[in-house]
PDB file of N, CA, C and O in Angstrom:
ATOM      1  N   UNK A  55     121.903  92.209   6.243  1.00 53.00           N
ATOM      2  CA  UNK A  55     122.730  92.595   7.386  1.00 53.00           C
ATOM      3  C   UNK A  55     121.840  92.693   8.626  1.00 53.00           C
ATOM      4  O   UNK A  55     120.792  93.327   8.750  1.00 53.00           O
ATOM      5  N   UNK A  56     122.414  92.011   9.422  1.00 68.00           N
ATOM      6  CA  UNK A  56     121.483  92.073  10.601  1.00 68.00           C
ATOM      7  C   UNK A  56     121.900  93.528  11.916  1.00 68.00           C
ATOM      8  O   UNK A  56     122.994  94.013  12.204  1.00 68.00           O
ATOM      9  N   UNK A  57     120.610  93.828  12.405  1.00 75.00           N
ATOM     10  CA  UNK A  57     120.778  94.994  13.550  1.00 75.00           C
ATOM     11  C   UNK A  57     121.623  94.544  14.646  1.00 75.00           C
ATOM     12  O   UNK A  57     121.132  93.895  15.569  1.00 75.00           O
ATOM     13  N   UNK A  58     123.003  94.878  14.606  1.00 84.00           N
ATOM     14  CA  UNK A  58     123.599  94.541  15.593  1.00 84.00           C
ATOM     15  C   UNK A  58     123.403  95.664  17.007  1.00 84.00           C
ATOM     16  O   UNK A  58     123.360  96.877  16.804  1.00 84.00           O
ATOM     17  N   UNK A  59     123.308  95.153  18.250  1.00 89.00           N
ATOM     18  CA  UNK A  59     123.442  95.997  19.308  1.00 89.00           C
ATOM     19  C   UNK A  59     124.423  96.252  20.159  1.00 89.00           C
ATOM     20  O   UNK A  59     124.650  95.443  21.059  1.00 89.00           O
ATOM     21  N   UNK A  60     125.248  97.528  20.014  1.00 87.00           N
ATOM     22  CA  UNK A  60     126.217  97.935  20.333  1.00 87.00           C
ATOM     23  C   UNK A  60     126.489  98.484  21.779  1.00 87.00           C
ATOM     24  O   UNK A  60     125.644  99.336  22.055  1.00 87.00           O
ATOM     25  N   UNK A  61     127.216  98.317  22.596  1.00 87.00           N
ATOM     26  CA  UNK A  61     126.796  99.118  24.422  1.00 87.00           C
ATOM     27  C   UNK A  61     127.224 100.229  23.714  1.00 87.00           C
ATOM     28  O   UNK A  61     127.670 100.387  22.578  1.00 87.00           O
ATOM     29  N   UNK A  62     126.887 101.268  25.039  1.00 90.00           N
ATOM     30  CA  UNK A  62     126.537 102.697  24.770  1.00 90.00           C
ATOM     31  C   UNK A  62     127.942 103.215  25.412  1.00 90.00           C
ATOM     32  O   UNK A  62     128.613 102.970  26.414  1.00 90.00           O
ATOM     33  N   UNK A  63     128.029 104.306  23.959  1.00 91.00           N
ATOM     34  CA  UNK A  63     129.553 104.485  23.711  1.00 91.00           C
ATOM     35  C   UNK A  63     129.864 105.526  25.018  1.00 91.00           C
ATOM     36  O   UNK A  63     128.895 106.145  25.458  1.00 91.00           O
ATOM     37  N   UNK A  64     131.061 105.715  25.585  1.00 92.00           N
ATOM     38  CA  UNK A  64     131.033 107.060  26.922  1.00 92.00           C
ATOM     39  C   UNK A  64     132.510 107.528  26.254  1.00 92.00           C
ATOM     40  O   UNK A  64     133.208 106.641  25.761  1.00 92.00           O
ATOM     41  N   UNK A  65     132.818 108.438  26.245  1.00 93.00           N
ATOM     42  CA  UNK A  65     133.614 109.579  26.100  1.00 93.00           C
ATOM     43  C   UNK A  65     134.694 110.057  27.241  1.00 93.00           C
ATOM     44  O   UNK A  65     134.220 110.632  28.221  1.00 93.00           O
ATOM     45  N   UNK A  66     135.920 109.885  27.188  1.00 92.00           N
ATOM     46  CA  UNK A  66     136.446 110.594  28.755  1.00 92.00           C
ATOM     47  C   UNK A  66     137.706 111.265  28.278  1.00 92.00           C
ATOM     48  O   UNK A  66     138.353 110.926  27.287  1.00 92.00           O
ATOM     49  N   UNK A  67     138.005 112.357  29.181  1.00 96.00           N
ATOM     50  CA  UNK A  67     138.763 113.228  28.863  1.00 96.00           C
ATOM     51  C   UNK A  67     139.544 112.379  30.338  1.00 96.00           C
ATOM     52  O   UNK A  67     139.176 111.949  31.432  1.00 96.00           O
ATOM     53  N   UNK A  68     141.139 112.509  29.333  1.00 96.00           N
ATOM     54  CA  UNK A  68     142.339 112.042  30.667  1.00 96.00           C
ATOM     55  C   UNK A  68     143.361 112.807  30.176  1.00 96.00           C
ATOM     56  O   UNK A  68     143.316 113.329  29.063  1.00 96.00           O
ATOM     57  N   UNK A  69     144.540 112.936  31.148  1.00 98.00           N
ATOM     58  CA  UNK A  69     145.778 113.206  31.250  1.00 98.00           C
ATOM     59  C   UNK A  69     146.493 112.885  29.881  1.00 98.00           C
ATOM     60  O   UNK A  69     146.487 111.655  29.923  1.00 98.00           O
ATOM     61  N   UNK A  70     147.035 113.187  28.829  1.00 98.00           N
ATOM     62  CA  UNK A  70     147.779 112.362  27.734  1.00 98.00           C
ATOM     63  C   UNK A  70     149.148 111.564  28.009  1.00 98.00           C
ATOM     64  O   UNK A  70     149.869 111.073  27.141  1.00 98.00           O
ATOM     65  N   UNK A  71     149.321 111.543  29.172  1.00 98.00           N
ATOM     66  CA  UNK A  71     150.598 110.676  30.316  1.00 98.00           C
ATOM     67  C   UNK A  71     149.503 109.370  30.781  1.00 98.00           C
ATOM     68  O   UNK A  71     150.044 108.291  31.028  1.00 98.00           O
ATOM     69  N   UNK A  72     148.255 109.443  30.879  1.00 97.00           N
ATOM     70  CA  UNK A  72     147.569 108.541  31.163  1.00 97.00           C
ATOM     71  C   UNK A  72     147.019 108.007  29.830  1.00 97.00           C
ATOM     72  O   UNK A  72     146.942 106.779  29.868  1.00 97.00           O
ATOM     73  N   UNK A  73     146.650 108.489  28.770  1.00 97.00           N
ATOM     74  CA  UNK A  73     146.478 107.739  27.906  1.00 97.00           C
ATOM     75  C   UNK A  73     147.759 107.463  26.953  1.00 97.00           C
ATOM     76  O   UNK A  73     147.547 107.223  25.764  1.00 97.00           O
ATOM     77  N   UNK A  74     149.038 107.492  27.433  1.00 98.00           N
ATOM     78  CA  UNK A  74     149.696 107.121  26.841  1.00 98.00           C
ATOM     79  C   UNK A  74     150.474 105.726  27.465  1.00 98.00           C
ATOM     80  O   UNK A  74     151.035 104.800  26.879  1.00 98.00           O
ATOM     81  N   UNK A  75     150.284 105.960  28.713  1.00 97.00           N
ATOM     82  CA  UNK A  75     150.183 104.448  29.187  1.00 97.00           C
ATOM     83  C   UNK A  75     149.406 103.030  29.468  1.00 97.00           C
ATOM     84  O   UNK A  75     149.735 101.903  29.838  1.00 97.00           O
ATOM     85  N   UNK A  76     147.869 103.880  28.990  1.00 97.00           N
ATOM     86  CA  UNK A  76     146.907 102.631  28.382  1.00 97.00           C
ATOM     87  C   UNK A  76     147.313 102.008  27.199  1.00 97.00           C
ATOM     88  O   UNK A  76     147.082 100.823  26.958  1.00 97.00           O
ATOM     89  N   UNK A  77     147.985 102.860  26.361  1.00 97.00           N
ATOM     90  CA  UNK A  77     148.428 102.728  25.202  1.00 97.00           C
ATOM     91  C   UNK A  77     149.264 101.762  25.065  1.00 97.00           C
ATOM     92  O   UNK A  77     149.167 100.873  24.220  1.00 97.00           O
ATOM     93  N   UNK A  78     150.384 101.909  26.120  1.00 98.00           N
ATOM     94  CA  UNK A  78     151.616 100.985  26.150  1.00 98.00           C
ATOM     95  C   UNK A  78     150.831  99.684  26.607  1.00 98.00           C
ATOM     96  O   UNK A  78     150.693  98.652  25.951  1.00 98.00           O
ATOM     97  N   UNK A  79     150.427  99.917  27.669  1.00 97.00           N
ATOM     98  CA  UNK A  79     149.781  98.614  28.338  1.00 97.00           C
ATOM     99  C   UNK A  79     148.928  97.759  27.449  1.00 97.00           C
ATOM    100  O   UNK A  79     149.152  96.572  27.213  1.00 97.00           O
ATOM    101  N   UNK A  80     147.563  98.726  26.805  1.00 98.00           N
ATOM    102  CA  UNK A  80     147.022  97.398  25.350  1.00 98.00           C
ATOM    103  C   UNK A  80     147.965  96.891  24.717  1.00 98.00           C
ATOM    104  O   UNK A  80     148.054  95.690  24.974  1.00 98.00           O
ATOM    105  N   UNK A  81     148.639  97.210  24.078  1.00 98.00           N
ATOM    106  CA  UNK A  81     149.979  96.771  23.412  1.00 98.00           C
ATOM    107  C   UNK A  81     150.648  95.449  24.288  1.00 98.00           C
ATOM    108  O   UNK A  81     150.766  94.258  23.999  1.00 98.00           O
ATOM    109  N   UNK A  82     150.946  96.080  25.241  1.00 98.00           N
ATOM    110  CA  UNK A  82     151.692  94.726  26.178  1.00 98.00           C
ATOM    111  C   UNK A  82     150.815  93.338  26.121  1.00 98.00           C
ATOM    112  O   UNK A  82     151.136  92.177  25.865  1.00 98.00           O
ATOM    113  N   UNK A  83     149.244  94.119  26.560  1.00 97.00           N
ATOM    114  CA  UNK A  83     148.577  92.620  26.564  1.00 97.00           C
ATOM    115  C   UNK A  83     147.755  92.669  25.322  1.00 97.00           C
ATOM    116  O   UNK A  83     146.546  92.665  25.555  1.00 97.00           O
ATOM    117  N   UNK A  84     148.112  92.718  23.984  1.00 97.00           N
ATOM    118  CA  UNK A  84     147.349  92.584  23.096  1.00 97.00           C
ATOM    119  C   UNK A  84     146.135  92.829  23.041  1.00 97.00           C
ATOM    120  O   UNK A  84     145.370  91.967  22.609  1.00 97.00           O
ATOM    121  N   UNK A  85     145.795  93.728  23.351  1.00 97.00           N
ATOM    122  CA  UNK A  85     143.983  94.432  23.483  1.00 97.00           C
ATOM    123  C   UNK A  85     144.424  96.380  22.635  1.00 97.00           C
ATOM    124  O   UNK A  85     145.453  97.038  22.481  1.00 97.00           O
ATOM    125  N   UNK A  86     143.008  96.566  22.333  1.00 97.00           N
ATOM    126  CA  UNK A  86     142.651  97.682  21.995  1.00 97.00           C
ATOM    127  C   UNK A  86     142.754  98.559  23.197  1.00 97.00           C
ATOM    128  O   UNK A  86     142.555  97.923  24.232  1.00 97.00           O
ATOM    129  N   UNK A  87     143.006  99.839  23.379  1.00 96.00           N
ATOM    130  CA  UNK A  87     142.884 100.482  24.075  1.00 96.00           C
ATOM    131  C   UNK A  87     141.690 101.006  24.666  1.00 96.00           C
ATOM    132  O   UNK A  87     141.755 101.671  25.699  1.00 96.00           O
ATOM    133  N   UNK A  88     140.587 100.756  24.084  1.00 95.00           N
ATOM    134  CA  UNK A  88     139.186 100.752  25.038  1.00 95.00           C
ATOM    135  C   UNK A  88     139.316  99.081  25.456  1.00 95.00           C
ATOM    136  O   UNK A  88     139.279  98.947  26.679  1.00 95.00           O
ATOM    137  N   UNK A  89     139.450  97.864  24.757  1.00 96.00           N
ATOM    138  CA  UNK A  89     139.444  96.875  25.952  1.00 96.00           C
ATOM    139  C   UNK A  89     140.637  96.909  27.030  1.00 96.00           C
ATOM    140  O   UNK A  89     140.428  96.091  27.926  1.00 96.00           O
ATOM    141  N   UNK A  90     141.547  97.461  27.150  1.00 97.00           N
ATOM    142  CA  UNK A  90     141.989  97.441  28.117  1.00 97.00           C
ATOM    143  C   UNK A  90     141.388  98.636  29.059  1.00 97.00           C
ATOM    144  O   UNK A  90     141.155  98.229  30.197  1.00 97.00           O
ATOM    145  N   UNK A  91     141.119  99.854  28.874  1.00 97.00           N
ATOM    146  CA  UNK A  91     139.799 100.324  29.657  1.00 97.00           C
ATOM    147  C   UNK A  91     138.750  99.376  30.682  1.00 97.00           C
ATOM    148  O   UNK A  91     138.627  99.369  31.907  1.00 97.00           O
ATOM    149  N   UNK A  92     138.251  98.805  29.891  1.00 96.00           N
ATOM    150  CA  UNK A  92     136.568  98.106  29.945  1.00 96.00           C
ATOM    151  C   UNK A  92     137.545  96.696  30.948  1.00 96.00           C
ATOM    152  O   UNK A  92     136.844  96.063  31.737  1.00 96.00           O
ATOM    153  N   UNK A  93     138.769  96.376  30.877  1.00 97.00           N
ATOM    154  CA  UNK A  93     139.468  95.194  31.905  1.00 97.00           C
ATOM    155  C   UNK A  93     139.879  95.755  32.564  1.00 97.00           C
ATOM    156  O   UNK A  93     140.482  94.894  33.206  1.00 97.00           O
ATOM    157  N   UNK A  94     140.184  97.022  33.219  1.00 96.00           N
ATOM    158  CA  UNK A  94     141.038  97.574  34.175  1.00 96.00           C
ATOM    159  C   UNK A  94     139.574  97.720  34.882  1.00 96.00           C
ATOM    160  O   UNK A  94     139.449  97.112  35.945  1.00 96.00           O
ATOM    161  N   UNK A  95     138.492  98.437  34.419  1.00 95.00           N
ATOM    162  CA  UNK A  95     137.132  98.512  35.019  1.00 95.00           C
ATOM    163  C   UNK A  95     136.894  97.617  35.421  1.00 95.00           C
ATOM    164  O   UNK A  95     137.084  97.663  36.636  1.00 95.00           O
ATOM    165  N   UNK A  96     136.441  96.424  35.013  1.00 94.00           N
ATOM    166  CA  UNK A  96     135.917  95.178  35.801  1.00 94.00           C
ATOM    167  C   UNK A  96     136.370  94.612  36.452  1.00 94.00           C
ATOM    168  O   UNK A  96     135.796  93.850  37.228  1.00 94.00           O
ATOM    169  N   UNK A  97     138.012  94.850  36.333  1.00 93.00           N
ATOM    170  CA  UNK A  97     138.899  94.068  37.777  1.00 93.00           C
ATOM    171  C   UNK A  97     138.626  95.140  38.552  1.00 93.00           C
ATOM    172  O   UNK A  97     138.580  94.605  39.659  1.00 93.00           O
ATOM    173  N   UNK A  98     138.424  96.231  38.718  1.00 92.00           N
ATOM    174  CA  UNK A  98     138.076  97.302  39.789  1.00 92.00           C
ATOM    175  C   UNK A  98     136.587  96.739  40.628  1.00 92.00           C
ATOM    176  O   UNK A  98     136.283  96.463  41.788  1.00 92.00           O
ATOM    177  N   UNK A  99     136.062  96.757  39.601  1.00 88.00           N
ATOM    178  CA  UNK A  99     134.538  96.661  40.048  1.00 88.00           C
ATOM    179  C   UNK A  99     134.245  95.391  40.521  1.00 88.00           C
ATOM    180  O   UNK A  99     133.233  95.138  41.177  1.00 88.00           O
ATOM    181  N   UNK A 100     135.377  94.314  40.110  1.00 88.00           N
ATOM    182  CA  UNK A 100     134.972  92.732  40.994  1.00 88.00           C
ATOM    183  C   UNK A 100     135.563  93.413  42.319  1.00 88.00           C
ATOM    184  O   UNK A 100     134.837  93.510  43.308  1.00 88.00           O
ATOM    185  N   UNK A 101     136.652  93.801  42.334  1.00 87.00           N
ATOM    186  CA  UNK A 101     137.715  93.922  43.339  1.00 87.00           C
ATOM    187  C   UNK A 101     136.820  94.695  44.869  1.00 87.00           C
ATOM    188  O   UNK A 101     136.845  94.355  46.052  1.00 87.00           O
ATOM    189  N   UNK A 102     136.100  95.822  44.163  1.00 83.00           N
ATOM    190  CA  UNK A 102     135.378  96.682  44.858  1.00 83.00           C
ATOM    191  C   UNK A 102     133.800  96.143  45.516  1.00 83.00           C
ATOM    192  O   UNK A 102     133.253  96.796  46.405  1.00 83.00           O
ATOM    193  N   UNK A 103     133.296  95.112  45.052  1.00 84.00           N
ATOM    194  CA  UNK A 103     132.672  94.607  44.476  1.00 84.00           C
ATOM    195  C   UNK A 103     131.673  94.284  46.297  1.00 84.00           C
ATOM    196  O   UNK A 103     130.509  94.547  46.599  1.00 84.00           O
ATOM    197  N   UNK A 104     132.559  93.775  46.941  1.00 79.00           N
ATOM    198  CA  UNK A 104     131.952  93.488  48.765  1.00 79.00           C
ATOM    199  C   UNK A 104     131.656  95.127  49.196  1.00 79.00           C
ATOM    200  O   UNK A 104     130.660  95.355  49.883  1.00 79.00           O
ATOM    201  N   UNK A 105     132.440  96.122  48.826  1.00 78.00           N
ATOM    202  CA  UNK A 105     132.414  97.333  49.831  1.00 78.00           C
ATOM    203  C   UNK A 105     131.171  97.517  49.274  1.00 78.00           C
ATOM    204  O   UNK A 105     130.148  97.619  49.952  1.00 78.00           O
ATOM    205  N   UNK A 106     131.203  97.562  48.125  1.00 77.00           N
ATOM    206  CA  UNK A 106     129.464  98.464  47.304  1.00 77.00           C
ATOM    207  C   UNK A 106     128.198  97.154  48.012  1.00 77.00           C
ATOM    208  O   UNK A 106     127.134  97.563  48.477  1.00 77.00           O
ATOM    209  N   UNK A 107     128.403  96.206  47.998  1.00 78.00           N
ATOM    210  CA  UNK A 107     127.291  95.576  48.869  1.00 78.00           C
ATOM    211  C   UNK A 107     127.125  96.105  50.079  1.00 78.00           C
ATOM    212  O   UNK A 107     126.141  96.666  50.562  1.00 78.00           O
ATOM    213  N   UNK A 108     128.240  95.861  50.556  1.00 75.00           N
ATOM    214  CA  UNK A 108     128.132  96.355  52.509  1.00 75.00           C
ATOM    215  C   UNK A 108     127.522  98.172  52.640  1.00 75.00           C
ATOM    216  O   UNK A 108     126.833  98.707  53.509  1.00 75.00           O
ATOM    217  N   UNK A 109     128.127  98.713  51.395  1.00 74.00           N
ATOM    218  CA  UNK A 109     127.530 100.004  51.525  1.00 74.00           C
ATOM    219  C   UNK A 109     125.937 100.109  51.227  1.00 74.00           C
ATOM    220  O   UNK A 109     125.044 100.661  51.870  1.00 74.00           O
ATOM    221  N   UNK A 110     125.912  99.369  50.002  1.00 75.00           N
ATOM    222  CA  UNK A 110     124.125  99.514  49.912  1.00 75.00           C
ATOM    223  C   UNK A 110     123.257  98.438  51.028  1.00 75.00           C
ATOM    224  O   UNK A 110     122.124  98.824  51.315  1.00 75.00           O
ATOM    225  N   UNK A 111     123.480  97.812  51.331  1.00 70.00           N
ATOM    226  CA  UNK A 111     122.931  97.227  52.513  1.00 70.00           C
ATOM    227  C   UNK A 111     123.083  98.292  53.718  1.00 70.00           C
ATOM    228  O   UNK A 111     121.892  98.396  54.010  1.00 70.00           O
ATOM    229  N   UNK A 112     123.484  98.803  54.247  1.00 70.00           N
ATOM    230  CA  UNK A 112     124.208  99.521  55.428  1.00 70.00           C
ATOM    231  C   UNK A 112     123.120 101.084  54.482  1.00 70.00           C
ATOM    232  O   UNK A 112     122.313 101.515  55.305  1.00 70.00           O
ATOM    233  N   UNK A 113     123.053 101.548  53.655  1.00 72.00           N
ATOM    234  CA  UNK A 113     122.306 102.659  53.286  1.00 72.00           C
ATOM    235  C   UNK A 113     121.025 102.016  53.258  1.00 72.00           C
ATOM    236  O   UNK A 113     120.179 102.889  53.446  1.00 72.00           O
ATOM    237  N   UNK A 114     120.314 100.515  53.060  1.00 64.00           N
ATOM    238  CA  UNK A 114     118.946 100.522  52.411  1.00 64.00           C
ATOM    239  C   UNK A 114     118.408  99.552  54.507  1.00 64.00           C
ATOM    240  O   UNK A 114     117.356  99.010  54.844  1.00 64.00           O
ATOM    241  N   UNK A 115     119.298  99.708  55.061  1.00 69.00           N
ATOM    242  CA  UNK A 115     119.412  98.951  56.070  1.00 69.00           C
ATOM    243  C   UNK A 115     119.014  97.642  56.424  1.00 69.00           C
ATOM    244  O   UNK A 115     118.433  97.151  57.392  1.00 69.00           O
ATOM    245  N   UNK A 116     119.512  97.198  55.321  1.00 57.00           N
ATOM    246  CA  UNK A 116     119.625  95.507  55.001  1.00 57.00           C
ATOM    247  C   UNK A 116     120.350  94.632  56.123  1.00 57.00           C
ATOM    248  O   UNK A 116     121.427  95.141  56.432  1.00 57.00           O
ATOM    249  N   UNK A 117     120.036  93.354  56.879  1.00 56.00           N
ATOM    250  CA  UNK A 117     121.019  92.905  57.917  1.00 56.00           C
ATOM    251  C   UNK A 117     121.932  92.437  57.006  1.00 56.00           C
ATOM    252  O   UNK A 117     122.987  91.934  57.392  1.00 56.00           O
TER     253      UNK A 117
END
């Protein structure tokens, strides 16, 4: 059996009205309820994705 490497697990406490509509939603799109987590995150984080440049440039005072 080989050492597989796993990302590092995080823990979050939510609303049970909010995890009951991740719930519905994996379901809708056929995902687990941590991958639909980990896809709602990364469409955030592409989405967000110019402000966090313009901010760390603008903090490290990058032109």
């Amino acid at each position: 059996m080989q050492n597989e490497v796993r990302p590092p697990q995080v823990n979050v406490r939510m609303p049970e009205i909010l995890r009951d509509t991740i719930r519905k939603l994996a379901c809708l799109n056929g995902r687990s309820m941590n991958s639909e987590i980990v896809q709602v995150l990364k469409e955030h984080a592409h989405k967000n994705s110019k402000v966090l440049t313009a901010l760390t440039a603008r903090t490290l005072n990058l032109p």
